[in-house]
Amino acid sequence: MKYIGCILLTFLLLNGFTAQAQSNDLTDFFYSSGKIYVVTGCLLLILAGIIFYLIRLDRKIKRLEKDMEDHRS
Amino acid sequence: MMKGLKITTVILLVYTLVAGMVICLDKALMGANPSQLHPGKQTVTAYYYHGNLKEIKDLRVWAFHKNQVIPCKPLQIKNEQIFTLSIQVPDTFPSKNVGLVVEHAQRRDTLFGALYFMSSVSGETKTNATVDFDKNISAKDSFTYPNREILRESIRNLFFHVPMWFTMMFLAFISMFYSIKYLRGGNVQHDIIADNCARVALLFGLLGLVTGSLWARFTWGQWWVTEDVKLNGAAFTALIYFAYVILRGSVQDEIQRAKISGIYNIFAFVMMMVFVMVLPRLQDSLHPGNGGNPAFSNYDLDSTMRMVFYPAVLGWIGLGCWIASLKIRLSRVKLNLLNS
């Protein structure tokens, strides 16, 4: 839940920044080359989300493995 | 069965990524400067995208409004993408919503103001030539994605943003299905499937929200378009599934937790359908397929995009099921450990 709060806050901040400075470098970058970097950005977001989820899953499995070892001994 | 699903998922996703990123966009005129025409003679600079102007031998340019056409004189091809032309605009020619057509031996491309795709211009260079604009607006002769004004290359997001929602709905449906099964039979295994599918559905919902937000920023101009019903509906849906996760966490007794969350899950699915599928259709929305338009009309999805879009949807759904199956297996092991 903490992470989600961070993401929401980032978006709110980004919204504020871009409203003030319409033509900063990052914005220009996303508009360049026919907006292809928007697609790249979306793919990166999806990848980041899935990897984040897999890391969490990994941790859970690790915890379970530990539990199992404790159970046996 | 799981092995086949995994292999198919990998193949479909690789196909989606390769075909989604490699296939070119259609050629199109990006814009022109000045953006409005005035009566009299004037020089216009035009920008061409995804084509090489120097390869065009016989460049012919037309300006048109409705059925009125005036030929323009190409002056100079500055580089592969930029050329200048001269137009003699008569007094009767309107200044707004003028289309510009670039024509050469193989194909004709568009645009100046309004976006039209022309299929036929009568060959003679005379004014007031009759043009059939309505036919073959989306006709094309090459294997490319449509080059839309504003969208441009970001049209490829269709293969990455939209399947997120399909995956979410699919997993939410599976989740509801197993919730009903649990409520009928009381098998804990069904509750495990329902729980984990709902959580993975939430993951894909959130991914859909962030990718959609990024896409919206550079096409609609805002991170979040508050007026758009579908956006808010999607956010509500994410909140509804958050509530599901919280509800599960807040009930200690296992059987009670399974029962309460099972019933809630059925309502959550119905709410999601209302927020994402029903309400946006009743009001205008920036999303295609709302405010009365069919979702997959010829304008939104052409045959080349369909060839990648449907495999993309199946691939992402496969990935969602794969992740969900991992979680389900983990929960089963946990349960066995607890009972032993």
XYZ file of N, CA and C in Angstrom, chain A residues 1 4 7 11 14-16 18-19 21-22 26-28 30-31 33-43 45-50 52-54 56-57 60-61 63-64 67-68 71, chain B residues 17 21 30 49 150-157 160-161 164 199-200 203-204 206-207 210-215 217-219 221 223-224 242 246 316 319 323 326-327 330 333-334 337 340:
270
model
N 0.841 -1.212 0.000
C 0.000 0.000 0.000
C 0.871 1.255 0.000
N 1.888 2.134 -3.522
C 0.825 2.722 -4.334
C 0.662 4.191 -4.026
N 3.327 6.000 -5.887
C 3.040 6.134 -7.324
C 2.032 7.250 -7.552
N 2.500 10.811 -9.628
C 1.659 11.256 -10.728
C 1.092 12.648 -10.484
N 3.928 15.074 -11.048
C 4.207 15.186 -12.477
C 3.159 16.058 -13.162
N 1.910 15.834 -12.770
C 0.812 16.616 -13.329
C 1.037 18.107 -13.101
N 1.434 18.428 -11.863
C 1.675 19.823 -11.528
C 2.825 20.409 -12.322
N 4.140 19.410 -15.232
C 3.930 19.551 -16.677
C 2.915 20.645 -16.981
N 2.037 20.902 -16.021
C 1.087 21.985 -16.246
C 1.813 23.331 -16.257
N 5.353 23.810 -16.800
C 6.316 23.924 -17.894
C 5.897 23.003 -19.033
N 5.248 23.577 -20.015
C 4.716 22.770 -21.102
C 5.817 22.210 -21.996
N 11.905 16.602 -21.222
C 11.312 15.274 -21.198
C 10.049 15.233 -22.058
N 9.238 16.274 -21.940
C 8.018 16.340 -22.731
C 8.353 16.338 -24.220
N 9.345 17.140 -24.592
C 9.767 17.189 -25.992
C 10.222 15.822 -26.475
N 9.237 12.926 -25.458
C 8.111 12.037 -25.706
C 7.353 12.415 -26.975
N 7.380 13.700 -27.334
C 6.678 14.113 -28.548
C 7.493 13.822 -29.803
N 9.952 12.031 -32.739
C 9.883 10.809 -33.561
C 8.484 10.213 -33.595
N 7.516 11.034 -33.842
C 6.141 10.534 -33.978
C 5.608 9.871 -32.727
N 6.050 10.315 -31.551
C 5.558 9.823 -30.255
C 5.860 8.354 -30.007
N 6.890 7.832 -30.651
C 7.216 6.411 -30.458
C 7.668 6.139 -29.035
N 8.226 7.150 -28.360
C 8.725 6.915 -27.002
C 7.595 6.752 -25.993
N 6.398 7.178 -26.363
C 5.248 6.907 -25.501
C 5.030 5.404 -25.417
N 5.171 4.744 -26.573
C 5.016 3.279 -26.595
C 6.127 2.629 -25.770
N 7.363 3.108 -25.963
C 8.484 2.581 -25.180
C 8.227 2.762 -23.690
N 7.748 3.954 -23.329
C 7.456 4.234 -21.925
C 6.417 3.280 -21.376
N 5.349 3.052 -22.140
C 4.299 2.144 -21.683
C 4.841 0.739 -21.499
N 5.663 0.283 -22.464
C 6.245 -1.055 -22.343
C 7.117 -1.152 -21.098
N 6.793 0.608 -18.374
C 5.911 0.606 -17.200
C 5.364 -0.797 -16.946
N 4.910 -1.456 -18.039
C 4.357 -2.801 -17.893
C 5.417 -3.751 -17.363
N 6.607 -3.662 -17.962
C 7.713 -4.514 -17.538
C 8.045 -4.267 -16.069
N 8.130 -2.968 -15.699
C 8.457 -2.628 -14.317
C 7.404 -3.197 -13.376
N 6.112 -3.043 -13.745
C 5.027 -3.539 -12.903
C 5.111 -5.030 -12.703
N 5.341 -5.756 -13.803
C 5.362 -7.216 -13.710
C 6.590 -7.681 -12.929
N 8.196 -6.000 -10.623
C 7.930 -5.649 -9.224
C 7.069 -6.735 -8.564
N 6.060 -7.173 -9.305
C 5.149 -8.202 -8.795
C 5.889 -9.528 -8.592
N 6.756 -9.855 -9.581
C 7.501 -11.109 -9.481
C 8.467 -11.085 -8.304
N 8.007 -9.512 -5.515
C 7.184 -9.739 -4.321
C 6.852 -11.216 -4.152
N 6.528 -11.852 -5.295
C 6.196 -13.276 -5.287
C 7.409 -14.085 -4.840
N 7.791 -13.963 -1.184
C 6.829 -14.822 -0.496
C 7.278 -16.272 -0.529
N 7.764 -16.693 -1.708
C 8.211 -18.085 -1.840
C 9.396 -18.342 -0.916
N 10.034 -16.882 1.871
C 9.530 -16.962 3.248
C 8.944 -18.348 3.510
N 8.210 -18.843 2.495
C 7.587 -20.155 2.616
C 8.650 -21.244 2.741
N 9.888 -21.250 6.151
C 8.896 -21.857 7.032
C 8.957 -23.367 6.967
N 9.099 -23.887 5.735
C 9.132 -25.327 5.552
C 10.349 -25.938 6.249
N 9.739 -25.987 9.817
C 8.738 -27.013 10.095
C 9.392 -28.368 10.232
N 5.396 -8.244 -29.659
C 6.458 -7.240 -29.530
C 7.122 -6.970 -30.870
N 6.226 -3.571 -32.994
C 7.215 -2.505 -33.072
C 7.854 -2.383 -34.451
N 2.339 15.283 -42.250
C 2.210 15.583 -40.822
C 1.563 16.928 -40.582
N 5.731 12.323 -43.471
C 6.240 11.380 -42.481
C 6.337 9.977 -43.052
N -2.381 13.120 -34.462
C -2.240 13.079 -33.002
C -1.675 11.738 -32.518
N -2.291 10.633 -32.931
C -1.811 9.345 -32.428
C -0.418 9.010 -32.934
N -0.259 9.090 -34.260
C 1.039 8.741 -34.874
C 1.547 7.374 -34.405
N 2.822 7.312 -33.995
C 3.422 6.020 -33.632
C 2.784 5.415 -32.386
N 2.201 6.287 -31.560
C 1.658 5.769 -30.301
C 0.434 4.884 -30.530
N 0.017 4.727 -31.781
C -1.089 3.807 -32.082
C -0.694 2.385 -31.701
N 0.609 2.125 -31.645
C 1.099 0.797 -31.267
C 0.737 0.436 -29.831
N 0.418 1.425 -29.036
C 0.013 1.160 -27.660
C -1.225 0.294 -27.585
N -0.492 -2.956 -26.224
C 0.080 -3.062 -24.875
C -0.861 -2.502 -23.815
N -1.531 -1.408 -24.112
C -2.419 -0.805 -23.124
C -3.765 -1.531 -23.084
N -4.191 -5.007 -21.411
C -4.163 -4.990 -19.953
C -5.598 -5.100 -19.415
N -6.370 -10.735 -7.346
C -5.162 -9.935 -7.087
C -4.387 -9.668 -8.371
N -4.242 -10.685 -9.224
C -3.517 -10.476 -10.482
C -4.336 -9.547 -11.403
N -3.455 -6.171 -10.474
C -2.147 -5.781 -11.028
C -2.320 -5.285 -12.461
N -3.057 -6.055 -13.274
C -3.209 -5.652 -14.662
C -4.065 -4.388 -14.797
N -4.005 -1.915 -12.647
C -3.103 -0.797 -12.337
C -2.164 -0.516 -13.505
N -1.659 -1.585 -14.148
C -0.793 -1.389 -15.308
C -1.564 -0.682 -16.421
N -1.726 3.084 -15.471
C -0.512 3.909 -15.652
C -0.153 4.043 -17.133
N -0.269 2.941 -17.892
C 0.047 3.071 -19.329
C -0.947 4.006 -20.005
N -2.216 3.893 -19.608
C -3.234 4.771 -20.183
C -2.958 6.222 -19.844
N -2.492 6.444 -18.622
C -2.209 7.804 -18.185
C -1.075 8.413 -19.007
N -0.034 7.619 -19.225
C 1.100 8.104 -20.027
C 0.655 8.385 -21.469
N -0.139 7.487 -22.010
C -0.611 7.650 -23.391
C -1.492 8.894 -23.492
N -1.387 11.565 -21.693
C -0.624 12.797 -21.551
C -0.156 13.317 -22.912
N 0.278 12.405 -23.786
C 0.870 12.841 -25.047
C -0.075 12.749 -26.236
N -1.306 12.342 -26.004
C -2.276 12.405 -27.103
C -3.443 13.313 -26.733
N -3.295 15.277 -23.943
C -2.708 16.453 -23.325
C -2.755 16.500 -21.815
N -2.525 14.037 -17.986
C -2.293 12.727 -17.367
C -3.621 12.065 -17.051
N -4.543 12.892 -16.596
C -5.838 12.330 -16.210
C -6.941 13.251 -16.740
N -9.240 -3.225 -4.842
C -8.452 -2.928 -3.645
C -9.267 -3.266 -2.403
N -8.460 -5.718 0.737
C -8.498 -5.247 2.126
C -9.512 -6.045 2.940
N -1.294 -11.596 -23.665
C -1.286 -10.953 -22.344
C -2.196 -11.688 -21.378
N -0.262 -14.519 -20.121
C 0.716 -14.104 -19.113
C 0.036 -13.898 -17.757
N 0.929 -15.909 -14.261
C 1.263 -15.303 -12.963
C 0.270 -15.770 -11.900
N 0.997 -19.227 -10.723
C 2.117 -19.273 -9.770
C 1.627 -18.968 -8.357
N 0.796 -17.917 -8.274
C 0.295 -17.513 -6.956
C -0.621 -18.582 -6.364
N 1.427 -21.331 -5.005
C 2.048 -20.899 -3.750
C 1.052 -20.997 -2.596
N 0.478 -24.609 -1.554
C 1.570 -25.140 -0.732
C 1.439 -24.616 0.692
N 1.123 -23.326 0.811
C 0.941 -22.706 2.128
C -0.145 -23.425 2.916
N 0.917 -26.818 4.064
C 1.862 -26.673 5.167
C 1.120 -26.394 6.467
N -0.698 -29.610 7.658
C 0.134 -30.755 8.035
C 0.625 -30.625 9.479
